Amino acid sequence: MIEIKQLHKYFGALHVLQGIDLNVSKGEVLSIIGSSGSGKSTLLYCINGLEEIQQGQVVVDGTPVHDRKTDINKLRQRLGMVFQQWNSFPHLTALENVALAPKIVKKVSRDQAKSIAEKQLKHVGLGDKLDVYPSALSGGQQQRLAIARALAMEPEYMLFDEATSALDPELVGEVLDTMRLLAEEGMTMICVTHEMGFARDVSDRVAYFHQGVMEEVGPPEQIFGAPQSVHTQKFLANVR
Amino acid sequence: MSTSASFFSDFQITDLLFLGEAAGRTLGISAVSITIGTVLGCVFGWALQESKWLAQVTIGTILDVFRSVPLIIQLILFYNFFPIIGWKMGPFAAGAFVLSIYTAALVANVVRGGIDAVGDPMRRAARSLGMSYWHDLRYVVWPIGLRAVFPSWVGVALSVIKDSALVSVLGYLELLRASQILITRTQEPFIILACAGAFYFALSYPLSKYSKKLEEGWAS
Ligand SMILES: Nc1ncnc2c1ncn2[C@@H]1O[C@H](COP(=O)(O)OP(=O)(O)O)[C@@H](O)[C@H]1O
Ligand SMILES: [Mg+2]
């Protein structure tokens, strides 16, 4: 379980997260929507310790993320993350991209890393691209490669930060399908997204962020059918 | 032609050997300086890039000085300065010292560019996989940054080989110095300088050829 308690985050004087309280339980899919600059990415970075926090707590499976005594590299193995930019390692083949972290972080054998990588690349539909360099892959394929790379660490949770925002429209579908597949397999997921269809169909809950505050959270039927907050109503009126 | 002993004499085949030996010294001092300078430059460049202001005011300022003062002035200054503080340094040691720092100053800039080229998003992605800071440096920043700035580094290395000619002002018997001696004796500057030029080319060409091949290998 991911527990976020009274989380405050500042960038200098900018109060980017203003007391977030949120729990995500095992097996749940949570989508986070909201306009740009509302602090959605920052929240994900706070969850896996890529950003420091100024107040409050983030606890993953009982381990406080920002505690000095926490082995953050070990904890991050539980939290896969996929970014808006796919960040494939350009000097490595698809297979090597996925095998690298298991090999050097988990120190599994070369053969084992290879078979993990093969398995995950097949999982995301790139079984025929094992020896291809990222430069020869489309954006959608590179994003699925990034998903496979994260999955290779066998995380308990997956964090998606606008995984489809940088893609050409015709490539969005294949990445969303992969995310759907993971959701169906029972992966716990937090998805920052602008894909309202995905948020409505796949999520167990949807959270709406507005200027560093979680305005509203609830089942998709509530958020999309009968939003309580004026801000949510306004936001949804605009994206439709 | 007179048979009597003369101060001047023609260019002989043994002079080529003399030049060849001197080319060996040019290669030696260049190789030492490029190696030491590259190692130091990597450390300096990394420090400058990763620990912004403290390194900036210390290492950054020092390297700026070395980058902007003409090499020939640095050579003469240090060569005359070392004995004052009680270090006995021959022309090779003093020359290699100055050339190394000079190389380090240039390489540090190249290294910063390399780390920059990798970019924060890429490094965050690496860290999000559970890689430590050192994993990230070793397996992500190094290979990606190296490919990005390798041509610049080769450029630095090639210019250091040429700039090593300046160590001749300290009396170090490298290619240029040897050429000057031969020119004085034979009064045949054209043929001797052409030979010296050919030797410089022979030293540089393998490096640029080899690096091209490396780059082609990376590109595929
Ligand atoms: N590294 C940073 N330094 C300073 N300000 C930042 C940094 N990252 C994000 N911000 C600011 O924090 C706010 C929230 O950013 P972000 O979490 O990226 O929003 P979102 O993902 O919802 O678009 C924005 O105003 C942004 O400009
Ligand atoms: Mg964002």
PDB file of N, CA, C and O in Angstrom, chain B residues 64-92:
ATOM      1  N   ASP B  64      39.782  27.990 -15.972  1.00  0.00           N
ATOM      2  CA  ASP B  64      39.597  29.136 -16.864  1.00  0.00           C
ATOM      3  C   ASP B  64      40.928  29.825 -17.141  1.00  0.00           C
ATOM      4  O   ASP B  64      41.224  30.222 -18.266  1.00  0.00           O
ATOM      5  N   VAL B  65      41.736  29.959 -16.075  1.00  0.00           N
ATOM      6  CA  VAL B  65      43.042  30.594 -16.229  1.00  0.00           C
ATOM      7  C   VAL B  65      43.910  29.786 -17.200  1.00  0.00           C
ATOM      8  O   VAL B  65      44.493  30.323 -18.131  1.00  0.00           O
ATOM      9  N   PHE B  66      43.932  28.450 -16.972  1.00  0.00           N
ATOM     10  CA  PHE B  66      44.758  27.605 -17.836  1.00  0.00           C
ATOM     11  C   PHE B  66      44.271  27.599 -19.280  1.00  0.00           C
ATOM     12  O   PHE B  66      45.062  27.462 -20.205  1.00  0.00           O
ATOM     13  N   ARG B  67      42.970  27.757 -19.434  1.00  0.00           N
ATOM     14  CA  ARG B  67      42.437  27.750 -20.796  1.00  0.00           C
ATOM     15  C   ARG B  67      42.752  29.042 -21.537  1.00  0.00           C
ATOM     16  O   ARG B  67      42.843  29.051 -22.757  1.00  0.00           O
ATOM     17  N   SER B  68      42.902  30.147 -20.775  1.00  0.00           N
ATOM     18  CA  SER B  68      43.004  31.429 -21.468  1.00  0.00           C
ATOM     19  C   SER B  68      44.437  31.964 -21.604  1.00  0.00           C
ATOM     20  O   SER B  68      44.704  32.765 -22.491  1.00  0.00           O
ATOM     21  N   VAL B  69      45.348  31.518 -20.719  1.00  0.00           N
ATOM     22  CA  VAL B  69      46.733  31.987 -20.850  1.00  0.00           C
ATOM     23  C   VAL B  69      47.427  31.158 -21.934  1.00  0.00           C
ATOM     24  O   VAL B  69      47.337  29.937 -21.925  1.00  0.00           O
ATOM     25  N   PRO B  70      48.125  31.792 -22.870  1.00  0.00           N
ATOM     26  CA  PRO B  70      48.804  31.039 -23.930  1.00  0.00           C
ATOM     27  C   PRO B  70      49.738  29.981 -23.356  1.00  0.00           C
ATOM     28  O   PRO B  70      50.451  30.240 -22.380  1.00  0.00           O
ATOM     29  N   LEU B  71      49.684  28.812 -23.969  1.00  0.00           N
ATOM     30  CA  LEU B  71      50.434  27.664 -23.484  1.00  0.00           C
ATOM     31  C   LEU B  71      51.921  27.974 -23.336  1.00  0.00           C
ATOM     32  O   LEU B  71      52.570  27.575 -22.361  1.00  0.00           O
ATOM     33  N   ILE B  72      52.462  28.719 -24.276  1.00  0.00           N
ATOM     34  CA  ILE B  72      53.902  28.982 -24.269  1.00  0.00           C
ATOM     35  C   ILE B  72      54.293  29.788 -23.030  1.00  0.00           C
ATOM     36  O   ILE B  72      55.346  29.565 -22.415  1.00  0.00           O
ATOM     37  N   ILE B  73      53.407  30.678 -22.606  1.00  0.00           N
ATOM     38  CA  ILE B  73      53.659  31.462 -21.391  1.00  0.00           C
ATOM     39  C   ILE B  73      53.595  30.553 -20.169  1.00  0.00           C
ATOM     40  O   ILE B  73      54.444  30.620 -19.261  1.00  0.00           O
ATOM     41  N   GLN B  74      52.589  29.666 -20.140  1.00  0.00           N
ATOM     42  CA  GLN B  74      52.479  28.728 -19.023  1.00  0.00           C
ATOM     43  C   GLN B  74      53.741  27.880 -18.909  1.00  0.00           C
ATOM     44  O   GLN B  74      54.267  27.665 -17.808  1.00  0.00           O
ATOM     45  N   LEU B  75      54.227  27.405 -20.048  1.00  0.00           N
ATOM     46  CA  LEU B  75      55.408  26.542 -20.041  1.00  0.00           C
ATOM     47  C   LEU B  75      56.612  27.255 -19.446  1.00  0.00           C
ATOM     48  O   LEU B  75      57.278  26.747 -18.542  1.00  0.00           O
ATOM     49  N   ILE B  76      56.858  28.448 -19.926  1.00  0.00           N
ATOM     50  CA  ILE B  76      58.036  29.189 -19.464  1.00  0.00           C
ATOM     51  C   ILE B  76      57.881  29.566 -17.988  1.00  0.00           C
ATOM     52  O   ILE B  76      58.816  29.415 -17.191  1.00  0.00           O
ATOM     53  N   LEU B  77      56.686  30.000 -17.633  1.00  0.00           N
ATOM     54  CA  LEU B  77      56.439  30.371 -16.233  1.00  0.00           C
ATOM     55  C   LEU B  77      56.719  29.200 -15.293  1.00  0.00           C
ATOM     56  O   LEU B  77      57.464  29.321 -14.323  1.00  0.00           O
ATOM     57  N   PHE B  78      56.093  28.049 -15.591  1.00  0.00           N
ATOM     58  CA  PHE B  78      56.234  26.919 -14.676  1.00  0.00           C
ATOM     59  C   PHE B  78      57.657  26.382 -14.658  1.00  0.00           C
ATOM     60  O   PHE B  78      58.175  26.023 -13.616  1.00  0.00           O
ATOM     61  N   TYR B  79      58.292  26.360 -15.821  1.00  0.00           N
ATOM     62  CA  TYR B  79      59.648  25.834 -15.910  1.00  0.00           C
ATOM     63  C   TYR B  79      60.595  26.654 -15.034  1.00  0.00           C
ATOM     64  O   TYR B  79      61.493  26.109 -14.396  1.00  0.00           O
ATOM     65  N   ASN B  80      60.350  27.949 -14.984  1.00  0.00           N
ATOM     66  CA  ASN B  80      61.201  28.802 -14.164  1.00  0.00           C
ATOM     67  C   ASN B  80      60.729  28.899 -12.723  1.00  0.00           C
ATOM     68  O   ASN B  80      61.481  29.275 -11.833  1.00  0.00           O
ATOM     69  N   PHE B  81      59.463  28.541 -12.517  1.00  0.00           N
ATOM     70  CA  PHE B  81      58.876  28.668 -11.184  1.00  0.00           C
ATOM     71  C   PHE B  81      59.211  27.466 -10.309  1.00  0.00           C
ATOM     72  O   PHE B  81      59.497  27.616  -9.123  1.00  0.00           O
ATOM     73  N   PHE B  82      59.225  26.259 -10.909  1.00  0.00           N
ATOM     74  CA  PHE B  82      59.437  25.049 -10.108  1.00  0.00           C
ATOM     75  C   PHE B  82      60.738  25.081  -9.313  1.00  0.00           C
ATOM     76  O   PHE B  82      60.743  24.759  -8.122  1.00  0.00           O
ATOM     77  N   PRO B  83      61.866  25.484  -9.915  1.00  0.00           N
ATOM     78  CA  PRO B  83      63.121  25.520  -9.140  1.00  0.00           C
ATOM     79  C   PRO B  83      63.021  26.468  -7.940  1.00  0.00           C
ATOM     80  O   PRO B  83      63.617  26.207  -6.898  1.00  0.00           O
ATOM     81  N   ILE B  84      62.225  27.526  -8.089  1.00  0.00           N
ATOM     82  CA  ILE B  84      62.098  28.493  -6.996  1.00  0.00           C
ATOM     83  C   ILE B  84      61.486  27.833  -5.770  1.00  0.00           C
ATOM     84  O   ILE B  84      61.898  28.081  -4.639  1.00  0.00           O
ATOM     85  N   ILE B  85      60.476  26.961  -5.989  1.00  0.00           N
ATOM     86  CA  ILE B  85      59.893  26.277  -4.835  1.00  0.00           C
ATOM     87  C   ILE B  85      60.615  24.959  -4.540  1.00  0.00           C
ATOM     88  O   ILE B  85      60.125  24.127  -3.786  1.00  0.00           O
ATOM     89  N   GLY B  86      61.783  24.787  -5.167  1.00  0.00           N
ATOM     90  CA  GLY B  86      62.636  23.663  -4.805  1.00  0.00           C
ATOM     91  C   GLY B  86      62.329  22.357  -5.510  1.00  0.00           C
ATOM     92  O   GLY B  86      62.730  21.288  -5.055  1.00  0.00           O
ATOM     93  N   TRP B  87      61.522  22.417  -6.598  1.00  0.00           N
ATOM     94  CA  TRP B  87      61.292  21.191  -7.358  1.00  0.00           C
ATOM     95  C   TRP B  87      62.264  21.168  -8.517  1.00  0.00           C
ATOM     96  O   TRP B  87      62.264  22.072  -9.349  1.00  0.00           O
ATOM     97  N   LYS B  88      63.069  20.102  -8.578  1.00  0.00           N
ATOM     98  CA  LYS B  88      63.945  19.970  -9.726  1.00  0.00           C
ATOM     99  C   LYS B  88      63.171  19.270 -10.831  1.00  0.00           C
ATOM    100  O   LYS B  88      62.802  18.110 -10.703  1.00  0.00           O
ATOM    101  N   MET B  89      62.870  19.984 -11.877  1.00  0.00           N
ATOM    102  CA  MET B  89      62.098  19.392 -12.957  1.00  0.00           C
ATOM    103  C   MET B  89      62.782  19.635 -14.275  1.00  0.00           C
ATOM    104  O   MET B  89      63.111  20.774 -14.603  1.00  0.00           O
ATOM    105  N   GLY B  90      63.025  18.566 -15.012  1.00  0.00           N
ATOM    106  CA  GLY B  90      63.588  18.693 -16.350  1.00  0.00           C
ATOM    107  C   GLY B  90      62.528  19.201 -17.308  1.00  0.00           C
ATOM    108  O   GLY B  90      61.375  19.366 -16.927  1.00  0.00           O
ATOM    109  N   PRO B  91      62.933  19.447 -18.551  1.00  0.00           N
ATOM    110  CA  PRO B  91      61.983  19.948 -19.551  1.00  0.00           C
ATOM    111  C   PRO B  91      60.813  18.989 -19.778  1.00  0.00           C
ATOM    112  O   PRO B  91      59.687  19.436 -19.951  1.00  0.00           O
ATOM    113  N   PHE B  92      61.102  17.672 -19.746  1.00  0.00           N
ATOM    114  CA  PHE B  92      60.006  16.732 -19.973  1.00  0.00           C
ATOM    115  C   PHE B  92      58.964  16.822 -18.874  1.00  0.00           C
ATOM    116  O   PHE B  92      57.771  16.967 -19.127  1.00  0.00           O
TER     117      PHE B  92
END
